[in-house]
Short mmCIF file of N, CA and C and ligand atoms in Angstrom, two decimals:
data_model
loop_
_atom_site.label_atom_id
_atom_site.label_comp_id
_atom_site.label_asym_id
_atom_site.label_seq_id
_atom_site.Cartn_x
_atom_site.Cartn_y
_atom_site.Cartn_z
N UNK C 1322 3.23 12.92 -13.90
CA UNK C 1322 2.05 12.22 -13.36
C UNK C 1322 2.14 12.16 -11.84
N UNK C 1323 0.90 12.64 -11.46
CA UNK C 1323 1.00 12.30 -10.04
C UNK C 1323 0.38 11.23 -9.17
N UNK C 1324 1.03 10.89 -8.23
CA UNK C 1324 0.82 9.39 -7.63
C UNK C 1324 0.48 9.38 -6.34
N UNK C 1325 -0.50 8.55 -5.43
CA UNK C 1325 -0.54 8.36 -4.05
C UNK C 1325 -0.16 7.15 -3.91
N UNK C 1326 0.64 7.30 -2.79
CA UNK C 1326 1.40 6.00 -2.29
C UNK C 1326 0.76 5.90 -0.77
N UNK C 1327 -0.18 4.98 -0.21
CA UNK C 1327 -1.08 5.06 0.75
C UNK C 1327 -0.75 3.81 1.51
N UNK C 1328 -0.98 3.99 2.87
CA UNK C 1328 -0.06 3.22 3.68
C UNK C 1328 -0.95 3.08 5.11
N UNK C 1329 -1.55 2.04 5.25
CA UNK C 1329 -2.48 1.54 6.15
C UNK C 1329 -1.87 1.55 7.73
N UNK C 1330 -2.65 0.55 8.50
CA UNK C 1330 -2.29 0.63 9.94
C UNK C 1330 -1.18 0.30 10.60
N UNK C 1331 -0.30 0.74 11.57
CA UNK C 1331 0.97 -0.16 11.26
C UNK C 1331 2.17 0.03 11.06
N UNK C 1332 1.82 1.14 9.18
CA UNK C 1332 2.91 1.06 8.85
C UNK C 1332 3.73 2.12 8.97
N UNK C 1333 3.20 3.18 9.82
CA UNK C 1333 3.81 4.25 10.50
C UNK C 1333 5.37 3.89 11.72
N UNK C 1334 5.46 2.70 11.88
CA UNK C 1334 6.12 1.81 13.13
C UNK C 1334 7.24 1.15 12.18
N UNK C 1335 6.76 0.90 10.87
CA UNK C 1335 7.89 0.55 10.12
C UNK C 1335 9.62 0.83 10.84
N UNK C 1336 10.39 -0.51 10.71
CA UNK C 1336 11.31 -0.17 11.35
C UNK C 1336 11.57 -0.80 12.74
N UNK C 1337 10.87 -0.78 13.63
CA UNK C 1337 10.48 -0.91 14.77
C UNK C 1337 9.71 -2.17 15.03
N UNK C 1338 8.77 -2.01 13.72
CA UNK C 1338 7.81 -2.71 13.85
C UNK C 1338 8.24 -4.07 14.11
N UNK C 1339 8.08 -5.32 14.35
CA UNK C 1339 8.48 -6.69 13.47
C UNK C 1339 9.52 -6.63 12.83
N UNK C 1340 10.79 -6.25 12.86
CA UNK C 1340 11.75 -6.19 11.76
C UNK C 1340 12.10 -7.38 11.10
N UNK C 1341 12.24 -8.63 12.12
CA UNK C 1341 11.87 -9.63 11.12
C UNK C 1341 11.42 -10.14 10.13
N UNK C 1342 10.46 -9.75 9.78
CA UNK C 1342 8.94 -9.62 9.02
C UNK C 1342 8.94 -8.41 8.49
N UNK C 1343 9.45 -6.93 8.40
CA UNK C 1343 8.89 -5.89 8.16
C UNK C 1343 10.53 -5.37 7.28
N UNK C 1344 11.25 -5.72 8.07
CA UNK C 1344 12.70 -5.18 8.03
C UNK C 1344 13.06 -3.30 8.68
N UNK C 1345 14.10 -3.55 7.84
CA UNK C 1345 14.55 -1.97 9.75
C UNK C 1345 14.08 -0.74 8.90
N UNK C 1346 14.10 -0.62 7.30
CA UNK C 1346 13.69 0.57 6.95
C UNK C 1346 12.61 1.61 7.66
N UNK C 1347 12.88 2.46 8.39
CA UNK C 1347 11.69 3.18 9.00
C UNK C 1347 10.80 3.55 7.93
N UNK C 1348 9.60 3.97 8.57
CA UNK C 1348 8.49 4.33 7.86
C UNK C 1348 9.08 5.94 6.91
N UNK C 1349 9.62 6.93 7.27
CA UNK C 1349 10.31 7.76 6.96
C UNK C 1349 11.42 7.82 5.90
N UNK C 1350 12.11 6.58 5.85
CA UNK C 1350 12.96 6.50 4.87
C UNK C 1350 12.09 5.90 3.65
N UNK C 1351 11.27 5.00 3.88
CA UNK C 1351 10.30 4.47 3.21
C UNK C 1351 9.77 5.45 2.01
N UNK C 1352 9.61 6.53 3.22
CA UNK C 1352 8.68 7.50 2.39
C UNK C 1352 9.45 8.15 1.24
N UNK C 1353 10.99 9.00 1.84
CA UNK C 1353 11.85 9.48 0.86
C UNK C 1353 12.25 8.39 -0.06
N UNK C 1354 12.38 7.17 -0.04
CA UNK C 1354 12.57 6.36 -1.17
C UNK C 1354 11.85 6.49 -2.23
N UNK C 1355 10.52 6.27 -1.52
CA UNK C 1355 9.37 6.63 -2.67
C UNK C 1355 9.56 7.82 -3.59
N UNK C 1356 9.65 9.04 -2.79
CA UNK C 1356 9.84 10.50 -3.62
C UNK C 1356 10.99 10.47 -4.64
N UNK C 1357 12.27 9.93 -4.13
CA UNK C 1357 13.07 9.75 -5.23
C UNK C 1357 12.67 8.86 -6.31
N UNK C 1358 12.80 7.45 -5.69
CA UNK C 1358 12.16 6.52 -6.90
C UNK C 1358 11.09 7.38 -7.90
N UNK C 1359 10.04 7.94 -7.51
CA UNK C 1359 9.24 8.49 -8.53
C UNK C 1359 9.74 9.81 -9.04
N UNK C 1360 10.32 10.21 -8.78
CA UNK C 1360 10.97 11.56 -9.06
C UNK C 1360 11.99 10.69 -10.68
N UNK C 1361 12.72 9.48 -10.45
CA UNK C 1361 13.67 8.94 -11.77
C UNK C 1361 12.63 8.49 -12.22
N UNK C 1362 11.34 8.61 -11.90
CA UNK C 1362 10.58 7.32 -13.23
C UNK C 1362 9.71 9.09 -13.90
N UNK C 1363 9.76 10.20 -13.36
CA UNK C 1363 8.95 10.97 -14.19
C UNK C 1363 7.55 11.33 -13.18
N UNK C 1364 7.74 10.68 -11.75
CA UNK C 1364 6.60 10.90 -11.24
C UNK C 1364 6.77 11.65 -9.66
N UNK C 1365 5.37 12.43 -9.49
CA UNK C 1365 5.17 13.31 -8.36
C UNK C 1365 4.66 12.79 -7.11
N UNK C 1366 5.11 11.66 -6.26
CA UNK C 1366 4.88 10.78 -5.84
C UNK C 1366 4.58 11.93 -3.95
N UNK C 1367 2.93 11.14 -4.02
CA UNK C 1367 2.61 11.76 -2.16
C UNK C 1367 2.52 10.80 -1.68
N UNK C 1368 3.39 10.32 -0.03
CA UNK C 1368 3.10 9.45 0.75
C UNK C 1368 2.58 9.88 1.60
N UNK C 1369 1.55 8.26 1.89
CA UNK C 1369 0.86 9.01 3.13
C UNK C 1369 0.72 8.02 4.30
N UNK C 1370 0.49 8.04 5.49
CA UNK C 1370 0.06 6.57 6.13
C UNK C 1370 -0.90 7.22 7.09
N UNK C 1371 -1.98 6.53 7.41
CA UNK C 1371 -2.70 6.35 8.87
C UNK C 1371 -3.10 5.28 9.26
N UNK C 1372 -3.86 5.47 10.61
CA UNK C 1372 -4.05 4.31 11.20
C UNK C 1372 -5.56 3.93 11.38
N UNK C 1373 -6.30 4.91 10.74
CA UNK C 1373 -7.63 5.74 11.00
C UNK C 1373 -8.30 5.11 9.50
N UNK C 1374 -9.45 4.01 9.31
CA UNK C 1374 -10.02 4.05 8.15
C UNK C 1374 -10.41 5.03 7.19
N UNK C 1375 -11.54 5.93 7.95
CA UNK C 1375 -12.12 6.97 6.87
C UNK C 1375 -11.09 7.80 6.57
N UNK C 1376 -10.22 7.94 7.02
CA UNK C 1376 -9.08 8.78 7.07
C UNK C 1376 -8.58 8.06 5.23
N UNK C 1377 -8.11 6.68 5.38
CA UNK C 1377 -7.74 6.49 4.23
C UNK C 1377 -9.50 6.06 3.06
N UNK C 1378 -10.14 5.97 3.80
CA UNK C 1378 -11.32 6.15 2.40
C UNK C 1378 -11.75 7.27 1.84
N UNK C 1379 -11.45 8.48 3.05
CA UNK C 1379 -11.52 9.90 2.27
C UNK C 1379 -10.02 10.23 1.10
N UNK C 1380 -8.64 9.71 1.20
CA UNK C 1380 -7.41 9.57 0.71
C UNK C 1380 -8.14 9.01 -0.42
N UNK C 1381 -8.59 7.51 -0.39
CA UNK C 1381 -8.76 6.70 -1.86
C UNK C 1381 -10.06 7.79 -2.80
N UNK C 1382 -11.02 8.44 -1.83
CA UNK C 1382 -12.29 9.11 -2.51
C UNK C 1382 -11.61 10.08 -2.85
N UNK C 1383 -10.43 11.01 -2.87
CA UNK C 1383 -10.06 11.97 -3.24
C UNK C 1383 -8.95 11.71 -4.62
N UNK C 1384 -8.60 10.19 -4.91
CA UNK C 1384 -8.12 9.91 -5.45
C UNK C 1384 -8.58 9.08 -6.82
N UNK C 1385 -10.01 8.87 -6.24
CA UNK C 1385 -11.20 8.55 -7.49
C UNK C 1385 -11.48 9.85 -7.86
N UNK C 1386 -11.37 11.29 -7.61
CA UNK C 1386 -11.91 12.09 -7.72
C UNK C 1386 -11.19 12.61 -8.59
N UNK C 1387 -9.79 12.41 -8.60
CA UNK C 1387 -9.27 13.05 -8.99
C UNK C 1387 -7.74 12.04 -10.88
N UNK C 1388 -8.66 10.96 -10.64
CA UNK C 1388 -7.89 10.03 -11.13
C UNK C 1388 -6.81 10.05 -11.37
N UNK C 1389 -6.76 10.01 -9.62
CA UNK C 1389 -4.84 9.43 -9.55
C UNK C 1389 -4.77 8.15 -9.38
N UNK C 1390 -3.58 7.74 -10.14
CA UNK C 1390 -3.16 6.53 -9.60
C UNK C 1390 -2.72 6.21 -8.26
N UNK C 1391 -2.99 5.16 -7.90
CA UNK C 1391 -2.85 4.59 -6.03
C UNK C 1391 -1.56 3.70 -5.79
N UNK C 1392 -0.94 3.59 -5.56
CA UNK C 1392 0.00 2.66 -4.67
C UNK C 1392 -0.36 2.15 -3.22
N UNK C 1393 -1.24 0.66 -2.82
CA UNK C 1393 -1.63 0.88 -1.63
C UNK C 1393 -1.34 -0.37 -1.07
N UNK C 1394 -0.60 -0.32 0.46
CA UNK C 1394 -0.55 -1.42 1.51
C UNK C 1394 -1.41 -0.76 2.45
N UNK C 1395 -2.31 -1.72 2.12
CA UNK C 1395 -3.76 -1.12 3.18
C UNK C 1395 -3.99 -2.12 4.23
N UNK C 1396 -2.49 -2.55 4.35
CA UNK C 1396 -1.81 -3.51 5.74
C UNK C 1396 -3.23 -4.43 6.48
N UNK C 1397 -3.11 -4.22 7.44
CA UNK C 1397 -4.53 -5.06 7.70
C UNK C 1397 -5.82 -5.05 7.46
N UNK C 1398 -6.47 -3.91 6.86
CA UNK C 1398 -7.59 -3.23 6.03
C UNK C 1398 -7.88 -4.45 4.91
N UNK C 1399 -6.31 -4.85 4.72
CA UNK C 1399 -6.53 -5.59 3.10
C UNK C 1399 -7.47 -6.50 3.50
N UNK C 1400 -7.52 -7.42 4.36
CA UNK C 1400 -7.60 -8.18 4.62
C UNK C 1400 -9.88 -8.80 4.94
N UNK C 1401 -9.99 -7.72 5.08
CA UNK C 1401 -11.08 -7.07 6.03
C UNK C 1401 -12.14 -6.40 5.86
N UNK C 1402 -11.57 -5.41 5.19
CA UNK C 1402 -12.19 -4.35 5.00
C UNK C 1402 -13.23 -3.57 3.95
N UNK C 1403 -14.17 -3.72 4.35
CA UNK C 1403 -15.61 -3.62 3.03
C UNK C 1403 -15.65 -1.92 2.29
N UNK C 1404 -14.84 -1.62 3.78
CA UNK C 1404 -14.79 0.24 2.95
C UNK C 1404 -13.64 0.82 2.11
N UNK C 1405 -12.62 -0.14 2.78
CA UNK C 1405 -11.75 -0.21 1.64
C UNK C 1405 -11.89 -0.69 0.07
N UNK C 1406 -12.46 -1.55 0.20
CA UNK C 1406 -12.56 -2.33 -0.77
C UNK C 1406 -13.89 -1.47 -1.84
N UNK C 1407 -15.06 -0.94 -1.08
CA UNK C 1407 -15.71 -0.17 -1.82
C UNK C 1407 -15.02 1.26 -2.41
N UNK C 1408 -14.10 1.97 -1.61
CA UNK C 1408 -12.94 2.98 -2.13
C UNK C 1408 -12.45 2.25 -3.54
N UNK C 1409 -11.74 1.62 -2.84
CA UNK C 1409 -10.94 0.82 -4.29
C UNK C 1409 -11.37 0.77 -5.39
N UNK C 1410 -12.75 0.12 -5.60
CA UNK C 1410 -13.73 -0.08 -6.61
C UNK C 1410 -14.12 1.12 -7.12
N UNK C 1411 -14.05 2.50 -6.72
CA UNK C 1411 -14.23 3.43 -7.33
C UNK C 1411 -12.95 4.03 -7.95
N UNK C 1412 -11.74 3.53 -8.12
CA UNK C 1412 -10.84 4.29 -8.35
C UNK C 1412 -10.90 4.25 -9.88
N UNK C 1413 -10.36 5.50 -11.06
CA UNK C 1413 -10.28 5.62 -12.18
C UNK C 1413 -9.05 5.27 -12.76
N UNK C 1414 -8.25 5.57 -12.06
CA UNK C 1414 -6.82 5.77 -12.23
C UNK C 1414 -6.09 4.36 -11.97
N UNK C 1415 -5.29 3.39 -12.22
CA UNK C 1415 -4.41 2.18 -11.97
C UNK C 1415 -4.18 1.91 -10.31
N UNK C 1416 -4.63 1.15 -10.10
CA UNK C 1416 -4.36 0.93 -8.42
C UNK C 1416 -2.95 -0.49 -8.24
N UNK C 1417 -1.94 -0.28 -7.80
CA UNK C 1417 -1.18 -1.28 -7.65
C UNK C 1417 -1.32 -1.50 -5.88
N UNK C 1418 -1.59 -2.84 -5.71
CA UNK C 1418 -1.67 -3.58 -4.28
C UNK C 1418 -0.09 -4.01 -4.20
N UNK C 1419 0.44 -3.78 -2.47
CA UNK C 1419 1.64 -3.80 -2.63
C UNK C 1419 1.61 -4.25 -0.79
N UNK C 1420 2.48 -5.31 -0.68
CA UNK C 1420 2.90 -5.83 0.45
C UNK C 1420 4.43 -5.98 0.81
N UNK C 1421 4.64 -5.53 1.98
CA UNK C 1421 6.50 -5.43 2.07
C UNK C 1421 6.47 -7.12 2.69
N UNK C 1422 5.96 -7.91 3.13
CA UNK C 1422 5.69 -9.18 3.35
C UNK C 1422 4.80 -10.12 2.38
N UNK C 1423 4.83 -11.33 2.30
CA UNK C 1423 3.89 -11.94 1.56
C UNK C 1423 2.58 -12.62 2.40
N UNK C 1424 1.33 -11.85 2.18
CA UNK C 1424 0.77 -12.22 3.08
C UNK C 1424 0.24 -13.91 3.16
N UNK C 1425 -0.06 -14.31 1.79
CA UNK C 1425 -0.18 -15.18 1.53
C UNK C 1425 0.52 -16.46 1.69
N UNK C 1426 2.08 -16.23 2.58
CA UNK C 1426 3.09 -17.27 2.75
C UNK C 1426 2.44 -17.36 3.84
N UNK C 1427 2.45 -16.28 4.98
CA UNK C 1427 2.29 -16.35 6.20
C UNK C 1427 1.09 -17.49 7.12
N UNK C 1428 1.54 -17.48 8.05
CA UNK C 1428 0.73 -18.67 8.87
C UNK C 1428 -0.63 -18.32 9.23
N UNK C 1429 -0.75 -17.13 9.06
CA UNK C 1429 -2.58 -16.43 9.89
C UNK C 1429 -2.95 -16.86 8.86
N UNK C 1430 -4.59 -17.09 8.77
CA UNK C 1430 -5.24 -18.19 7.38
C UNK C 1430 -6.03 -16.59 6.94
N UNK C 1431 -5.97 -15.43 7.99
CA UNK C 1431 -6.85 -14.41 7.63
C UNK C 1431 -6.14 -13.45 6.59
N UNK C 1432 -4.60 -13.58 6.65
CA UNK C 1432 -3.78 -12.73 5.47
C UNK C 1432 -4.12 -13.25 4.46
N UNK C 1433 -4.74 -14.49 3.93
CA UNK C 1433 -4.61 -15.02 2.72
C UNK C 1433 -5.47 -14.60 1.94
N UNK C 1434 -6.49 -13.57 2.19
CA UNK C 1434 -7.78 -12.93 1.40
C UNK C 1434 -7.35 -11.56 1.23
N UNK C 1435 -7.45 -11.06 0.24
CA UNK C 1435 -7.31 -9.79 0.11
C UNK C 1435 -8.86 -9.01 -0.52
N UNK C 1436 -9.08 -8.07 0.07
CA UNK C 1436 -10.39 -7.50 -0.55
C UNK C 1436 -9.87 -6.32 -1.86
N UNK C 1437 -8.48 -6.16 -1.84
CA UNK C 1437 -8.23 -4.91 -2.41
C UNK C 1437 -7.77 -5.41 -3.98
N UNK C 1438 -7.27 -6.92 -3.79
CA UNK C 1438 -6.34 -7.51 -5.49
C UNK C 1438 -7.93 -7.38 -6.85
N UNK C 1439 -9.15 -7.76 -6.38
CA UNK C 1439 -9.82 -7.56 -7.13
C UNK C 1439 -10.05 -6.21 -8.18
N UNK C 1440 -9.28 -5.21 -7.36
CA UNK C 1440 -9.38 -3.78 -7.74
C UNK C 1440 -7.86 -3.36 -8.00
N UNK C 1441 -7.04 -4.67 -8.02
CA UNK C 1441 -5.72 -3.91 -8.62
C UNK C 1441 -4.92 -4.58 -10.05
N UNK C 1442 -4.28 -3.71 -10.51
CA UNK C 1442 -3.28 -3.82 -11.97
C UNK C 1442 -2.69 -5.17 -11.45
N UNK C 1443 -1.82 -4.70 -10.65
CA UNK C 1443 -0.78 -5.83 -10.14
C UNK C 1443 -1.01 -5.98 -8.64
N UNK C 1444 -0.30 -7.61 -8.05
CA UNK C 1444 -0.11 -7.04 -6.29
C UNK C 1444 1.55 -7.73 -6.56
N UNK C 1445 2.14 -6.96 -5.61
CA UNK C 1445 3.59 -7.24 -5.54
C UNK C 1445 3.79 -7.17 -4.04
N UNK C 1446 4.15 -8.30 -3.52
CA UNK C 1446 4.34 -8.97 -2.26
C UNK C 1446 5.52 -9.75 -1.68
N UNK C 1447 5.99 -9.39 -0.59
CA UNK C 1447 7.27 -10.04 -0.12
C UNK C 1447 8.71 -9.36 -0.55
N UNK C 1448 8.48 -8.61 -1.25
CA UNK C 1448 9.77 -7.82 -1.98
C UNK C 1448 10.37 -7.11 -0.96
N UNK C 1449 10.03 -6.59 0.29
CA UNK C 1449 10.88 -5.51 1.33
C UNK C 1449 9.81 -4.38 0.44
N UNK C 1450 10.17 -3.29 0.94
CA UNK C 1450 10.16 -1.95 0.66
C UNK C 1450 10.81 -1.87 -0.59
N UNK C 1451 11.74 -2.11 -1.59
CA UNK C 1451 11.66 -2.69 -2.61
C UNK C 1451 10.40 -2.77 -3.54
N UNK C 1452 9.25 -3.50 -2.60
CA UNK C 1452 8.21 -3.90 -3.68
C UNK C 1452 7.24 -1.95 -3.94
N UNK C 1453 7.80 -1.36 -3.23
CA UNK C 1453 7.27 -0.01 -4.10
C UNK C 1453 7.59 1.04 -5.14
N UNK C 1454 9.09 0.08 -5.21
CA UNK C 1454 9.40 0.99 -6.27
C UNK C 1454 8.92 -0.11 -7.28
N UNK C 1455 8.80 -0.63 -7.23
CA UNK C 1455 8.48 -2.00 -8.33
C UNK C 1455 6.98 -1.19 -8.67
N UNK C 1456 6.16 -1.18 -7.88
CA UNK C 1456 4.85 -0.40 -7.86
C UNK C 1456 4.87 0.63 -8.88
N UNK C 1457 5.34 1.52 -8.43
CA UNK C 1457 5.60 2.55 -9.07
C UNK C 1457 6.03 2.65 -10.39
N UNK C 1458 7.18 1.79 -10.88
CA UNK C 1458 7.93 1.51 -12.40
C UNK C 1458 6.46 1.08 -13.00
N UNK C 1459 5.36 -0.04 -12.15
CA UNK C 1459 4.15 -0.46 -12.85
C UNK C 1459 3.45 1.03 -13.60
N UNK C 1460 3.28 1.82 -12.86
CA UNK C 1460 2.63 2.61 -13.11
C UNK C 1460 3.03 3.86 -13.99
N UNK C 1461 4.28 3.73 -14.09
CA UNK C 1461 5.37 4.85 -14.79
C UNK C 1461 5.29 4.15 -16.12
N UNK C 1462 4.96 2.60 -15.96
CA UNK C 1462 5.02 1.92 -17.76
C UNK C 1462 3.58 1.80 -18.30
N UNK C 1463 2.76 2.33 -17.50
CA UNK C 1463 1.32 2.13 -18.46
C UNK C 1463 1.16 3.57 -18.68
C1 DQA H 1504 1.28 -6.06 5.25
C2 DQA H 1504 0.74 -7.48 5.47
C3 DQA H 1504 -0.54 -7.45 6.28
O1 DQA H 1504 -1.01 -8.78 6.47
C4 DQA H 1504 -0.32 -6.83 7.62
O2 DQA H 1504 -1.52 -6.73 8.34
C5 DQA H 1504 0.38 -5.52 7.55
C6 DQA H 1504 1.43 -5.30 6.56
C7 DQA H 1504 2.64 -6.06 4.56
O3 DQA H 1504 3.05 -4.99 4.08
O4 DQA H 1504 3.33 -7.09 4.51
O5 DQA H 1504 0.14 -4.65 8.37
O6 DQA H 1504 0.37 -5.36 4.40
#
């Protein structure tokens, strides 16, 4: 089965970013984690990140198109974003919402909305980078 693992604004800096908050895994190791992790669960796992909306609403429209399942931290998009959220709503395939922070602990009152959980299986939040392989096992068990 093949999988998109989609990765919003941001999270290209992984590493760098906030490590506090984000932790040191670069965006790069991130990514090969993913490929292995899905590689032991049975799956063909593509990562991707930008920083560019249509960029990821053409990603999610190609992924309604094609009913793949999604793996998505659509990082500050989540939060916001009406085109995301209309992407989302078209997807066929299992969408898991996935945060390497919990946005919902955090102090901004604007992390606490998500436009994307309405359109997902699960959201798994605060786990580290961690929370994608968790993602992924979701999607390897349905
Ligand atoms: C994030 C949380 C968002 O609030 C934030 O804008 C991000 C990353 C996370 O993975 O914890 O960019 O999605």
């Amino acid at each position: 089965m093949r999988v998109l693992v989609l990765n919003g604004p941001n999270l290209g800096r992984l590493g760098r970013r906030q490590p506090e908050i984000y932790g040191t895994t670069t965006y790069d190791e991130l990514a090969a984690h993913c490929v292995a992790w899905g590689a032991d669960l049975g799956l063909d796992v593509d990562v991707r990140q930008t920083n560019h909306e249509g960029v990821m609403v053409d990603w999610l429209n190609e992924a309604a198109d094609a009913a793949t399942p999604v793996v998505l931290n659509a990082a500050a998009w989540t939060h916001y974003s009406y085109a995301v959220l209309d992407a989302c709503a078209q997807l066929e395939a299992p969408l898991v919402e996935v945060h390497i922070s919990d946005p919902r602990q955090r102090p901004e009152e604007f992390r606490h909305h998500s436009v994307v959980t309405p359109y997902a299986v699960e959201v798994i939040a605060g786990q580290g980078v961690e929370g994608y392989r968790m993602a992924l096992e979701v999607l390897a068990s349905r």
